[in-house]
Amino acid sequence: MPPRLLPYGDDGMLVEVDDLDAVRSLDRALRAALPPGVVDVVPAARTVLVRGDARRRAAWSAAVAARATSGDRGSGTRPDRVVDVPVVYDGEDLEDVARVTGLSVEEVVARHVAGGPKGYRVAFGGFAPGFAYVVGLDPRLHVPRLATPRTRVPAGAVAVAGEFTAVYPAASPGGWRLLGTTTVVMFDAVRGRDAAARLAPGDVVRFVRHRASAVVGAAPPAPLAPDADAGSAVRTRGEVAAGGPAGRSPAVGGGVSVLATGPLVLVEDLGRPGLADVGVPRSGAADPAALRRANRLVGNRADAAGLEVVLGGLVLRVEVTTALAVTGAHAAADLDGVPVPHGAAIRAPAGATLTLAPPRSGLRSWVALRGGVDVPAVLGSRSADVLSGLGPAAVRAGDLLPLGRDVDGFPELPVPDGAAADPAAGGVVGGVAGHPGPVVVLPALDGPRLDRLDAPGRARLWSTVWAVSPASNRVAVRLVGEPLTRGVADELASEGLVAGAVQVPHDGRPLLFGADHPVTGGYPVVAVLTAAGRALAAQLQPGQRVRLTRAV
C-alpha cells in the first residue's frame, strides 16, 4: 500500500506506512537529508510525524511527500550504532511473565537476552525523555500490560509490554511488566542535545545479562529534580547542558528579586524543538506569540526567556534599571504604585517594584525584561517543562533572577496615550473561575484521525459545549461534558502528538494538548487547534465553557 499523507494542524504532516521497517526507512531517509524548514521528525509504531515552519509548509511538505512515495528511501544513512544495556534480571514481574507464557523463569531471561530473529532495534521514543520503544522481542514474551498500572516504576527498570521492551529512564507511573534493572543512565541532559538520550531511533540494542546486584562501572541514575543548595539563587531540574544555546552572552550582572509569585510563575522561552524523537517535548511558552510580543516590546530577541505568570500575584523588585512589558491576560499592574499599561514597554529604574494583580479574564500573563531571564539552559532552552521535569524549577519568593543579553534592538516607545493594543490578549473572554461567562470558541482544523469518530461523534465535535476541568495544566486542558462516540473501536498504535492536538480517550471527553504535551500517544487526534485556538486555550480557567469550530 502506498503511504497515506495526513495533514496535521498548521505545521505538521503525518505519514502513515505499512510497518516498523517502513517507518525506520523513511525516518532515516529524512534525517539523512532533512528538507529545509523541517524542525522535528517523530517516528512511531506505524507513522512518521514531520513538523516544520508553518510559513514554508508547502515547500517542505512536498519534499516529504516525494520522499515518502519514493521507492528508494533508505540510502545515505549513518552506520547502525550498537548499544549494550547490562541487566540484572530481578524484576517484580519475572515469575508472573513465566506463568503467563508457560515458560520457566530461566527461559524468560534467556529469550529476553536473545531477542527475536532480527535482534533488537529502537523503533521510536515517547512517554518520557529517553524512553525508547525497542522492537525485536521474542514473540513468546509478548504479554499485555498490567490491568492496573503501578503508581511508581523505578528508574532503570527493564520491562516488556506487547511487542516492545524498554528501560524506564526515570521513576514514573507505568503498566509494563518488569523483568529486571540496569544502572545505565538512559537520559542525562548534561550530555547535550545529541547524546542526552542513551537510545535513539534506529539504534541496535543488546541486553547483556549480569548476575551481580550492581553493574560494575555504570553510574547510578540521576534524579530529574536534585535538591537545591540552601543558598542557591536559581534552582534547576536536571543538569545544565554543556555550553548552553549558541549565541548567548553571560549575564550583565544584577537582575530582579522575586518578592511574591501567586499560584505559579515559570521561566519560559520558545522551547526545545528537534528532540521529540527521543521523548523530549518542545515545551516553551503556552502562547508563543504572547511571549514574542513582550520580547519585541522591550527590544529582546524573539526567543529570550521571560516569565509566564498564572493568575497574577507576581511581585518583582528590579535591581538594575531595565525595561519591561506585560502581555497575555489583562492584569492590573503597577510600578511603585503607578499603573503600568498592558502591552507596552516601560522603563523600570533600579529599586522599583512591579506588582501584577490577578487578571480580569484569562489565566496567563507574560512578563519580558530587557535582556531576558538568564537562568541556566537545559538542552538549549531555559523553559520549564512540567511533564518531563526539564528546565528551571518554578520561580519562588526569594529567588534572584539574573538578566542576560538576549537583545535585538531598542524597546518600542509607547503610543501617545500611554496604552497599547496587545494582539495576544485580544481573544481572551470569560470571567474568573466559578463564573463561566460566554462560550470560548476555539478554531481548529480537522485532525488526522477524525474518521475514528462515528457520524454523531463528528457532528458533536463541532457543536458540543464543554466545561474546562480543574484537572488542567500546561500538559493538557481536559474537557467535561457529553462524550464523543467512536466508529472505530480497535486500538490505535502510538503516533506523534503536537501542541493543540484534540485527543479523544476511551471516555470520549477531549483533551486539548498544550506546550508540555507528550510526544506520542495512542488515542485518536480528531482535531488540531490553530495558532489562534492555542492562544485562547492557554487562557482557559476551570469552569469556563468552550466549543470547537472548524477553521476556514
Coordinates of C-alpha atoms in Angstrom, one line a residue:
M1 CA 0.0 0.0 0.0
P2 CA 1.3 3.5 -0.8
P3 CA 1.9 5.8 2.2
R4 CA -1.0 7.9 3.4
L5 CA -0.2 11.6 3.8
L6 CA -2.4 13.2 6.5
P7 CA -2.4 16.9 7.3
Y8 CA -1.7 17.5 11.0
G9 CA -2.5 21.0 12.1
D10 CA -0.9 24.1 10.6
D11 CA 2.7 22.9 10.8
G12 CA 2.6 19.1 10.6
M13 CA 2.1 16.1 8.3
L14 CA 1.5 12.5 9.4
V15 CA 2.9 9.9 7.0
E16 CA 1.3 6.5 7.6
V17 CA 3.2 3.5 6.3
D18 CA 2.8 -0.3 6.4
D19 CA 5.1 -1.4 9.3
L20 CA 8.0 -0.5 11.5
D21 CA 10.5 -1.3 8.8
A22 CA 8.9 1.3 6.6
V23 CA 8.9 3.8 9.5
R24 CA 12.6 3.3 10.0
S25 CA 13.4 3.6 6.3
L26 CA 11.5 6.9 6.0
D27 CA 12.9 8.2 9.3
R28 CA 16.4 7.5 8.3
A29 CA 16.0 8.9 4.8
L30 CA 14.5 12.2 6.1
R31 CA 17.3 12.6 8.7
A32 CA 20.0 11.9 6.1
A33 CA 18.8 15.0 4.1
L34 CA 16.4 17.0 6.1
P35 CA 14.2 19.1 3.9
P36 CA 14.7 22.9 4.6
G37 CA 12.1 24.1 7.0
V38 CA 11.6 20.8 8.8
V39 CA 12.1 21.0 12.6
D40 CA 11.0 17.6 14.0
V41 CA 10.8 14.1 12.7
V42 CA 9.0 11.8 15.1
P43 CA 8.8 8.1 14.2
A44 CA 6.2 5.9 15.9
A45 CA 4.7 2.5 15.5
R46 CA 3.2 2.9 12.0
T47 CA 3.6 6.6 11.3
V48 CA 6.2 9.4 10.9
L49 CA 5.2 12.8 12.1
V50 CA 7.0 15.7 10.4
R51 CA 6.8 19.2 11.7
G52 CA 8.2 22.4 10.3
D53 CA 8.0 26.1 9.7
A54 CA 4.3 26.8 9.0
R55 CA 5.2 29.6 6.6
R56 CA 7.2 27.2 4.4
R57 CA 4.9 24.3 4.8
A58 CA 4.1 24.0 1.0
A59 CA 7.7 23.5 0.1
W60 CA 8.8 21.1 2.8
S61 CA 5.6 19.0 2.8
A62 CA 6.1 18.5 -1.0
A63 CA 9.6 17.3 -0.3
V64 CA 8.4 14.9 2.5
A65 CA 5.7 13.6 0.2
A66 CA 8.2 12.9 -2.6
R67 CA 10.5 11.1 -0.1
A68 CA 7.6 9.1 1.3
T69 CA 6.4 7.9 -2.0
S70 CA 9.8 7.2 -3.4
G71 CA 10.9 3.5 -3.8
D72 CA 14.4 4.4 -2.5
R73 CA 14.1 5.9 1.0
G74 CA 16.9 4.4 2.9
S75 CA 20.2 5.4 1.2
G76 CA 22.8 7.8 2.6
T77 CA 22.3 6.9 6.2
R78 CA 24.8 6.7 9.0
P79 CA 26.1 3.2 10.2
D80 CA 24.0 1.5 12.8
R81 CA 25.0 2.3 16.4
V82 CA 25.2 -0.7 18.8
V83 CA 24.3 0.0 22.4
D84 CA 24.8 -2.6 25.2
V85 CA 22.5 -2.5 28.2
P86 CA 23.6 -4.7 31.1
V87 CA 20.7 -6.1 33.0
V88 CA 20.2 -7.8 36.4
Y89 CA 17.1 -10.0 36.0
D90 CA 15.5 -9.3 39.3
G91 CA 12.2 -7.8 38.2
E92 CA 9.0 -8.0 40.2
D93 CA 7.0 -9.5 37.3
L94 CA 9.5 -12.1 36.2
E95 CA 7.7 -15.0 37.7
D96 CA 4.3 -13.7 36.5
V97 CA 5.6 -13.4 32.9
A98 CA 6.9 -17.0 33.2
R99 CA 3.4 -18.1 34.4
V100 CA 1.6 -16.2 31.6
T101 CA 3.9 -17.5 28.9
G102 CA 4.2 -21.1 30.2
L103 CA 8.0 -20.7 30.3
S104 CA 10.4 -21.1 33.2
V105 CA 12.0 -18.0 34.7
E106 CA 15.3 -19.0 33.2
E107 CA 13.7 -19.4 29.8
V108 CA 12.1 -15.9 30.1
V109 CA 15.5 -14.4 30.9
A110 CA 17.3 -16.3 28.1
R111 CA 14.7 -15.3 25.5
H112 CA 14.8 -11.7 26.6
V113 CA 18.6 -11.6 26.3
A114 CA 18.5 -13.3 22.8
G115 CA 15.6 -11.3 21.3
G116 CA 13.9 -12.3 18.1
P117 CA 15.5 -13.5 14.9
K118 CA 16.3 -9.9 13.7
G119 CA 17.6 -8.8 17.1
Y120 CA 16.6 -5.6 19.0
R121 CA 16.3 -2.1 17.5
V122 CA 14.9 1.2 18.8
A123 CA 11.7 1.9 16.9
F124 CA 10.8 5.2 18.4
G125 CA 10.8 7.3 21.5
G126 CA 8.0 8.8 23.6
F127 CA 6.2 8.7 27.0
A128 CA 9.2 10.4 28.7
P129 CA 12.6 11.8 27.7
G130 CA 14.9 8.8 27.0
F131 CA 12.1 6.2 26.9
A132 CA 12.8 4.1 23.8
Y133 CA 10.3 1.6 22.4
V134 CA 12.6 -1.3 21.4
V135 CA 11.3 -3.9 18.9
G136 CA 12.6 -7.4 18.2
L137 CA 11.2 -9.1 21.4
D138 CA 10.8 -12.9 21.2
P139 CA 7.1 -13.4 20.3
R140 CA 6.8 -15.8 23.3
L141 CA 7.3 -12.8 25.5
H142 CA 4.6 -10.7 24.0
V143 CA 2.5 -10.1 27.2
P144 CA -0.2 -7.5 27.9
R145 CA 0.3 -4.5 30.2
L146 CA -0.8 -4.8 33.8
A147 CA -4.5 -4.4 34.3
T148 CA -3.7 -1.7 37.0
P149 CA -0.6 0.3 36.3
R150 CA 1.9 0.9 39.2
T151 CA 2.0 4.3 40.7
R152 CA 5.8 4.2 40.6
V153 CA 8.2 2.3 38.5
P154 CA 11.9 2.9 39.4
A155 CA 14.4 4.4 37.1
G156 CA 16.4 1.7 35.3
A157 CA 13.6 -0.9 35.3
V158 CA 13.7 -3.2 32.2
A159 CA 10.2 -4.1 31.1
V160 CA 8.1 -5.7 28.4
A161 CA 4.6 -4.9 27.0
G162 CA 3.1 -6.3 23.8
E163 CA 5.7 -6.4 21.1
F164 CA 8.0 -3.9 22.9
T165 CA 10.7 -3.9 25.5
A166 CA 12.1 -0.8 27.2
V167 CA 14.1 0.7 30.0
Y168 CA 12.4 3.3 32.2
P169 CA 14.7 6.4 32.2
A170 CA 13.3 7.9 35.4
A171 CA 10.9 6.9 38.1
S172 CA 7.3 7.2 36.9
P173 CA 3.9 5.5 36.8
G174 CA 3.7 2.6 34.4
G175 CA 1.9 -0.6 33.4
W176 CA 4.7 -2.6 31.7
R177 CA 5.8 -5.9 33.2
L178 CA 9.2 -5.6 35.0
L179 CA 11.9 -8.2 34.2
G180 CA 15.0 -6.6 35.6
T181 CA 17.1 -3.5 36.3
T182 CA 20.0 -1.6 34.9
T183 CA 22.1 1.1 36.3
V184 CA 22.9 2.6 32.9
V185 CA 21.7 6.2 32.8
M186 CA 19.2 6.3 29.9
F187 CA 18.7 10.1 29.8
D188 CA 21.1 12.8 31.1
A189 CA 20.7 16.4 29.9
V190 CA 24.4 17.2 30.8
R191 CA 25.5 15.1 27.8
G192 CA 24.0 17.7 25.5
R193 CA 21.3 17.6 22.7
D194 CA 22.9 14.9 20.6
A195 CA 23.8 12.5 23.4
A196 CA 21.2 13.2 26.2
A197 CA 19.3 10.0 25.3
R198 CA 21.2 6.8 25.6
L199 CA 19.0 5.1 23.0
A200 CA 17.7 6.8 19.8
P201 CA 15.6 5.6 16.9
G202 CA 17.4 3.1 14.7
D203 CA 20.0 2.1 17.3
V204 CA 20.7 -1.7 17.7
V205 CA 20.3 -2.8 21.3
R206 CA 21.9 -5.7 23.1
F207 CA 20.7 -6.8 26.5
V208 CA 23.6 -8.3 28.4
R209 CA 22.9 -10.4 31.5
H210 CA 24.6 -9.6 34.7
R211 CA 24.2 -11.7 37.9
A212 CA 25.7 -9.1 40.3
S213 CA 23.4 -6.8 42.2
A214 CA 25.0 -3.8 40.6
V215 CA 26.6 -3.3 37.2
V216 CA 30.3 -2.5 37.5
G217 CA 31.3 0.8 36.0
A218 CA 27.8 2.2 35.5
A219 CA 26.8 5.4 37.2
P220 CA 23.6 5.4 39.3
P221 CA 20.6 7.0 37.6
A222 CA 20.5 10.7 38.3
P223 CA 17.2 12.2 39.6
L224 CA 15.4 14.7 37.4
A225 CA 14.9 17.1 40.3
P226 CA 18.0 17.2 42.5
D227 CA 17.8 19.1 45.8
A228 CA 18.9 22.7 45.5
D229 CA 21.6 24.2 47.8
A230 CA 20.1 26.3 50.6
G231 CA 22.0 29.4 49.3
S232 CA 21.3 28.8 45.6
A233 CA 19.7 31.8 43.9
V234 CA 18.3 29.9 41.0
R235 CA 17.2 26.2 41.2
T236 CA 17.1 24.0 38.2
R237 CA 15.8 20.5 37.5
G238 CA 18.4 18.3 35.9
E239 CA 21.9 19.3 34.9
V240 CA 22.8 22.2 32.7
A241 CA 23.6 21.2 29.1
A242 CA 27.3 21.9 28.3
G243 CA 27.7 25.2 26.6
G244 CA 24.0 26.1 26.5
P245 CA 22.4 27.6 23.4
A246 CA 24.6 29.2 20.7
G247 CA 24.9 32.9 20.6
R248 CA 24.3 33.7 24.2
S249 CA 26.3 36.1 26.3
P250 CA 26.9 35.9 30.1
A251 CA 24.6 37.9 32.3
V252 CA 25.4 41.6 32.6
G253 CA 25.1 41.5 36.4
G254 CA 22.2 42.3 38.7
G255 CA 18.7 41.1 37.9
V256 CA 15.3 41.0 39.5
S257 CA 14.4 39.9 43.0
V258 CA 11.2 37.8 43.4
L259 CA 9.2 39.0 46.4
A260 CA 6.0 37.0 45.7
T261 CA 4.7 34.7 43.0
G262 CA 1.0 33.9 43.3
P263 CA -0.1 30.4 42.3
L264 CA 2.6 29.7 39.7
V265 CA 5.4 31.5 37.8
L266 CA 7.6 29.7 35.3
V267 CA 10.6 30.7 33.2
E268 CA 9.7 30.1 29.6
D269 CA 11.3 30.8 26.2
L270 CA 10.3 29.2 22.8
G271 CA 11.2 25.7 23.9
R272 CA 13.3 22.7 22.7
P273 CA 12.4 21.9 19.1
G274 CA 14.0 18.9 17.4
L275 CA 14.2 16.4 20.3
A276 CA 10.7 14.8 20.1
D277 CA 12.2 11.6 18.6
V278 CA 13.9 10.9 22.0
G279 CA 10.8 11.8 24.0
V280 CA 11.6 15.4 24.8
P281 CA 8.6 17.8 24.4
R282 CA 9.1 21.2 22.8
S283 CA 7.7 22.9 25.8
G284 CA 8.1 26.7 25.8
A285 CA 5.6 29.5 26.4
A286 CA 1.9 28.3 26.5
D287 CA 1.3 31.1 24.0
P288 CA 4.5 31.7 22.0
A289 CA 3.0 34.7 20.2
A290 CA 2.4 36.5 23.5
L291 CA 6.0 35.9 24.6
R292 CA 7.3 37.1 21.3
R293 CA 5.2 40.2 21.5
A294 CA 6.5 41.0 25.0
N295 CA 10.1 40.4 23.9
R296 CA 9.7 42.7 20.8
L297 CA 8.3 45.5 23.0
V298 CA 11.5 45.5 25.2
G299 CA 13.9 45.0 22.3
N300 CA 14.7 41.4 23.0
R301 CA 15.4 38.5 20.7
A302 CA 12.2 36.6 20.0
D303 CA 13.5 33.5 21.9
A304 CA 14.6 35.4 25.0
A305 CA 13.3 33.8 28.3
G306 CA 10.5 35.6 30.1
L307 CA 8.1 34.9 33.0
E308 CA 4.8 33.0 32.5
V309 CA 2.5 34.1 35.3
V310 CA -0.6 32.1 36.3
L311 CA -3.4 34.2 37.9
G312 CA -1.2 37.1 38.8
G313 CA 0.3 37.7 42.2
L314 CA 3.8 38.3 41.0
V315 CA 5.9 41.0 42.8
L316 CA 9.3 41.8 41.5
R317 CA 12.0 44.3 42.5
V318 CA 14.3 45.3 39.7
E319 CA 17.9 45.6 41.0
V320 CA 19.2 47.3 37.8
T321 CA 17.5 49.8 35.6
T322 CA 15.8 48.0 32.8
A323 CA 12.7 47.9 30.5
L324 CA 9.8 45.5 31.0
A325 CA 6.4 44.7 29.3
V326 CA 3.4 42.6 30.2
T327 CA 1.3 40.8 27.6
G328 CA -1.3 38.0 27.6
A329 CA -4.2 38.0 30.0
H330 CA -5.0 41.6 31.1
A331 CA -3.9 42.0 34.7
A332 CA -3.7 45.3 36.5
A333 CA 0.0 46.1 37.1
D334 CA 1.8 49.0 38.8
L335 CA 5.4 50.1 39.2
D336 CA 5.8 51.6 42.7
G337 CA 2.0 52.4 42.7
V338 CA 2.0 53.9 39.2
P339 CA -0.2 51.9 36.7
V340 CA 1.7 50.0 34.0
P341 CA -0.1 49.9 30.6
H342 CA -0.7 46.5 29.2
G343 CA 1.1 45.6 26.1
A344 CA 3.6 48.4 26.2
A345 CA 7.3 48.8 27.2
I346 CA 8.1 50.9 30.2
R347 CA 11.3 52.0 31.9
A348 CA 11.9 50.4 35.3
P349 CA 14.5 52.2 37.4
A350 CA 16.7 50.2 39.8
G351 CA 14.9 49.6 43.1
A352 CA 11.4 49.8 41.6
T353 CA 8.8 47.2 42.4
L354 CA 6.4 45.7 39.9
T355 CA 3.2 44.2 41.2
L356 CA 0.9 42.1 39.0
A357 CA -2.7 41.6 40.1
P358 CA -4.9 38.6 39.2
P359 CA -6.2 39.1 35.6
R360 CA -9.8 40.3 35.0
S361 CA -10.2 37.5 32.5
G362 CA -7.9 34.7 31.2
L363 CA -5.2 32.8 33.1
R364 CA -1.7 33.5 32.0
S365 CA 0.3 36.7 31.6
W366 CA 3.9 37.1 30.3
V367 CA 6.5 39.5 31.7
A368 CA 9.5 40.3 29.5
L369 CA 12.6 42.0 30.9
R370 CA 15.2 43.6 28.7
G371 CA 18.0 41.1 28.1
G372 CA 15.8 38.1 29.1
V373 CA 15.9 35.9 32.2
D374 CA 19.4 34.3 32.2
V375 CA 18.8 31.1 34.1
P376 CA 20.9 28.1 33.0
A377 CA 19.8 26.4 29.8
V378 CA 19.0 22.7 29.6
L379 CA 19.2 21.1 26.2
G380 CA 19.3 24.6 24.6
S381 CA 16.3 26.1 26.3
R382 CA 15.5 27.9 29.5
S383 CA 11.9 26.6 29.5
A384 CA 10.4 24.8 32.5
D385 CA 8.6 21.6 31.3
V386 CA 6.1 20.3 33.8
L387 CA 5.8 17.0 32.1
S388 CA 9.4 15.9 31.7
G389 CA 10.8 18.0 34.7
L390 CA 13.5 19.5 32.4
G391 CA 14.5 23.2 32.8
P392 CA 14.3 25.6 35.8
A393 CA 12.2 25.0 38.8
A394 CA 9.1 27.1 39.4
V395 CA 10.1 30.6 40.5
R396 CA 9.7 31.2 44.2
A397 CA 9.8 34.1 46.5
G398 CA 13.4 34.8 47.4
D399 CA 14.8 33.9 44.0
L400 CA 17.2 36.3 42.3
L401 CA 16.8 36.1 38.5
P402 CA 19.7 37.4 36.6
L403 CA 19.2 39.3 33.3
G404 CA 21.1 38.4 30.2
R405 CA 22.0 40.0 26.8
D406 CA 19.4 38.5 24.5
V407 CA 18.7 41.9 22.9
D408 CA 17.8 42.7 19.3
G409 CA 17.2 46.4 19.1
F410 CA 15.7 49.1 21.3
P411 CA 12.5 49.0 23.3
E412 CA 9.4 50.2 21.5
L413 CA 8.1 53.5 22.6
P414 CA 4.5 53.5 24.0
V415 CA 1.8 55.1 21.9
P416 CA 1.0 58.8 22.8
D417 CA -1.9 58.0 25.2
G418 CA 0.3 55.6 27.2
A419 CA -1.5 52.4 26.2
A420 CA -1.1 49.8 23.5
A421 CA -3.1 47.1 22.0
D422 CA -2.0 43.6 22.8
P423 CA -2.9 41.1 20.0
A424 CA -2.1 38.2 22.2
A425 CA -4.9 39.2 24.6
G426 CA -7.5 40.2 22.0
G427 CA -9.4 36.9 22.0
V428 CA -9.5 36.3 25.8
V429 CA -13.1 36.1 27.0
G430 CA -14.9 34.8 30.0
G431 CA -14.7 35.5 33.7
V432 CA -12.9 34.2 36.8
A433 CA -13.2 30.6 38.0
G434 CA -16.7 29.8 39.0
H435 CA -18.2 32.5 36.7
P436 CA -18.0 30.8 33.3
G437 CA -19.0 33.9 31.2
P438 CA -19.6 33.4 27.5
V439 CA -18.6 30.4 25.5
V440 CA -15.0 30.5 24.3
V441 CA -14.9 29.4 20.6
L442 CA -11.7 27.6 19.7
P443 CA -10.9 27.4 15.9
A444 CA -9.5 24.1 14.9
L445 CA -8.6 22.1 11.8
D446 CA -9.7 18.5 11.1
G447 CA -7.3 16.1 12.8
P448 CA -5.6 13.1 11.1
R449 CA -7.9 10.6 12.9
L450 CA -11.3 12.4 12.6
D451 CA -12.6 9.3 10.8
R452 CA -12.3 7.3 14.0
L453 CA -15.4 9.1 15.3
D454 CA -18.8 7.9 14.1
A455 CA -21.1 10.4 12.3
P456 CA -22.9 11.6 15.5
G457 CA -19.5 11.9 17.2
R458 CA -18.1 14.1 14.3
A459 CA -21.2 16.3 14.4
R460 CA -20.9 16.7 18.2
L461 CA -17.2 17.5 17.9
W462 CA -18.2 20.9 16.4
S463 CA -21.4 21.6 18.3
T464 CA -20.9 20.4 21.9
V465 CA -20.2 23.0 24.6
W466 CA -17.8 21.5 27.2
A467 CA -16.6 22.8 30.6
V468 CA -12.9 23.1 31.5
S469 CA -11.9 20.6 34.2
P470 CA -9.9 21.7 37.2
A471 CA -7.5 18.9 36.3
S472 CA -5.9 21.0 33.5
N473 CA -2.4 22.3 33.2
R474 CA 0.3 23.0 30.7
V475 CA 0.2 19.4 29.5
A476 CA -3.5 19.4 28.6
V477 CA -6.8 21.1 29.1
R478 CA -9.4 18.4 30.0
L479 CA -13.0 19.0 28.9
V480 CA -16.1 17.7 30.7
G481 CA -19.4 17.2 29.0
E482 CA -21.2 14.9 26.6
P483 CA -18.7 12.3 25.4
L484 CA -17.9 11.8 21.7
T485 CA -18.6 8.4 20.2
R486 CA -16.3 6.4 18.0
G487 CA -17.0 4.5 14.9
V488 CA -13.7 2.5 15.0
A489 CA -13.3 0.6 18.3
D490 CA -9.9 -1.0 17.7
E491 CA -6.8 0.4 19.4
L492 CA -4.6 2.9 17.6
A493 CA -0.9 2.3 17.5
S494 CA 1.1 5.1 19.2
E495 CA 1.9 8.1 16.9
G496 CA 3.2 11.6 17.3
L497 CA 1.4 14.4 19.0
V498 CA 1.5 18.2 18.5
A499 CA 0.6 21.2 20.7
G500 CA -3.1 21.9 20.1
A501 CA -3.9 18.3 19.3
V502 CA -7.5 17.4 20.3
Q503 CA -7.3 13.8 21.5
V504 CA -10.3 11.6 22.4
P505 CA -9.5 8.9 25.0
H506 CA -11.8 5.9 25.8
D507 CA -14.2 8.0 27.9
G508 CA -15.0 10.2 24.9
R509 CA -14.1 13.5 26.6
P510 CA -11.5 15.5 24.7
L511 CA -8.0 16.6 25.8
L512 CA -6.6 19.8 24.3
F513 CA -2.8 19.3 24.4
G514 CA -0.7 22.2 25.5
A515 CA 3.0 23.2 25.3
D516 CA 4.2 20.3 27.6
H517 CA 2.3 17.5 25.8
P518 CA 3.8 14.0 25.5
V519 CA 5.5 13.4 22.1
T520 CA 3.5 10.3 21.3
G521 CA 0.1 8.9 22.2
G522 CA -2.3 6.1 21.4
Y523 CA -5.7 7.8 21.3
P524 CA -7.1 9.3 18.1
V525 CA -6.4 13.0 17.4
V526 CA -9.7 14.2 15.8
A527 CA -8.9 17.9 15.5
V528 CA -5.9 20.3 15.9
L529 CA -6.3 23.8 17.3
T530 CA -5.0 26.7 15.1
A531 CA -2.4 29.1 16.5
A532 CA -5.3 31.4 17.5
G533 CA -7.1 28.4 19.1
R534 CA -4.0 27.5 21.1
A535 CA -3.6 31.1 22.3
L536 CA -7.2 31.0 23.6
A537 CA -6.8 27.6 25.1
A538 CA -3.8 28.9 27.1
Q539 CA -6.1 31.3 28.8
L540 CA -8.9 28.9 29.8
Q541 CA -9.8 28.8 33.5
P542 CA -11.5 25.9 35.2
G543 CA -15.3 26.1 34.8
Q544 CA -15.2 28.1 31.6
R545 CA -17.3 26.8 28.7
V546 CA -15.7 26.1 25.3
R547 CA -16.7 24.9 21.9
L548 CA -14.7 23.9 18.9
T549 CA -15.3 25.5 15.5
R550 CA -14.0 24.4 12.1
A551 CA -11.4 26.9 10.9
V552 CA -12.0 28.3 7.4

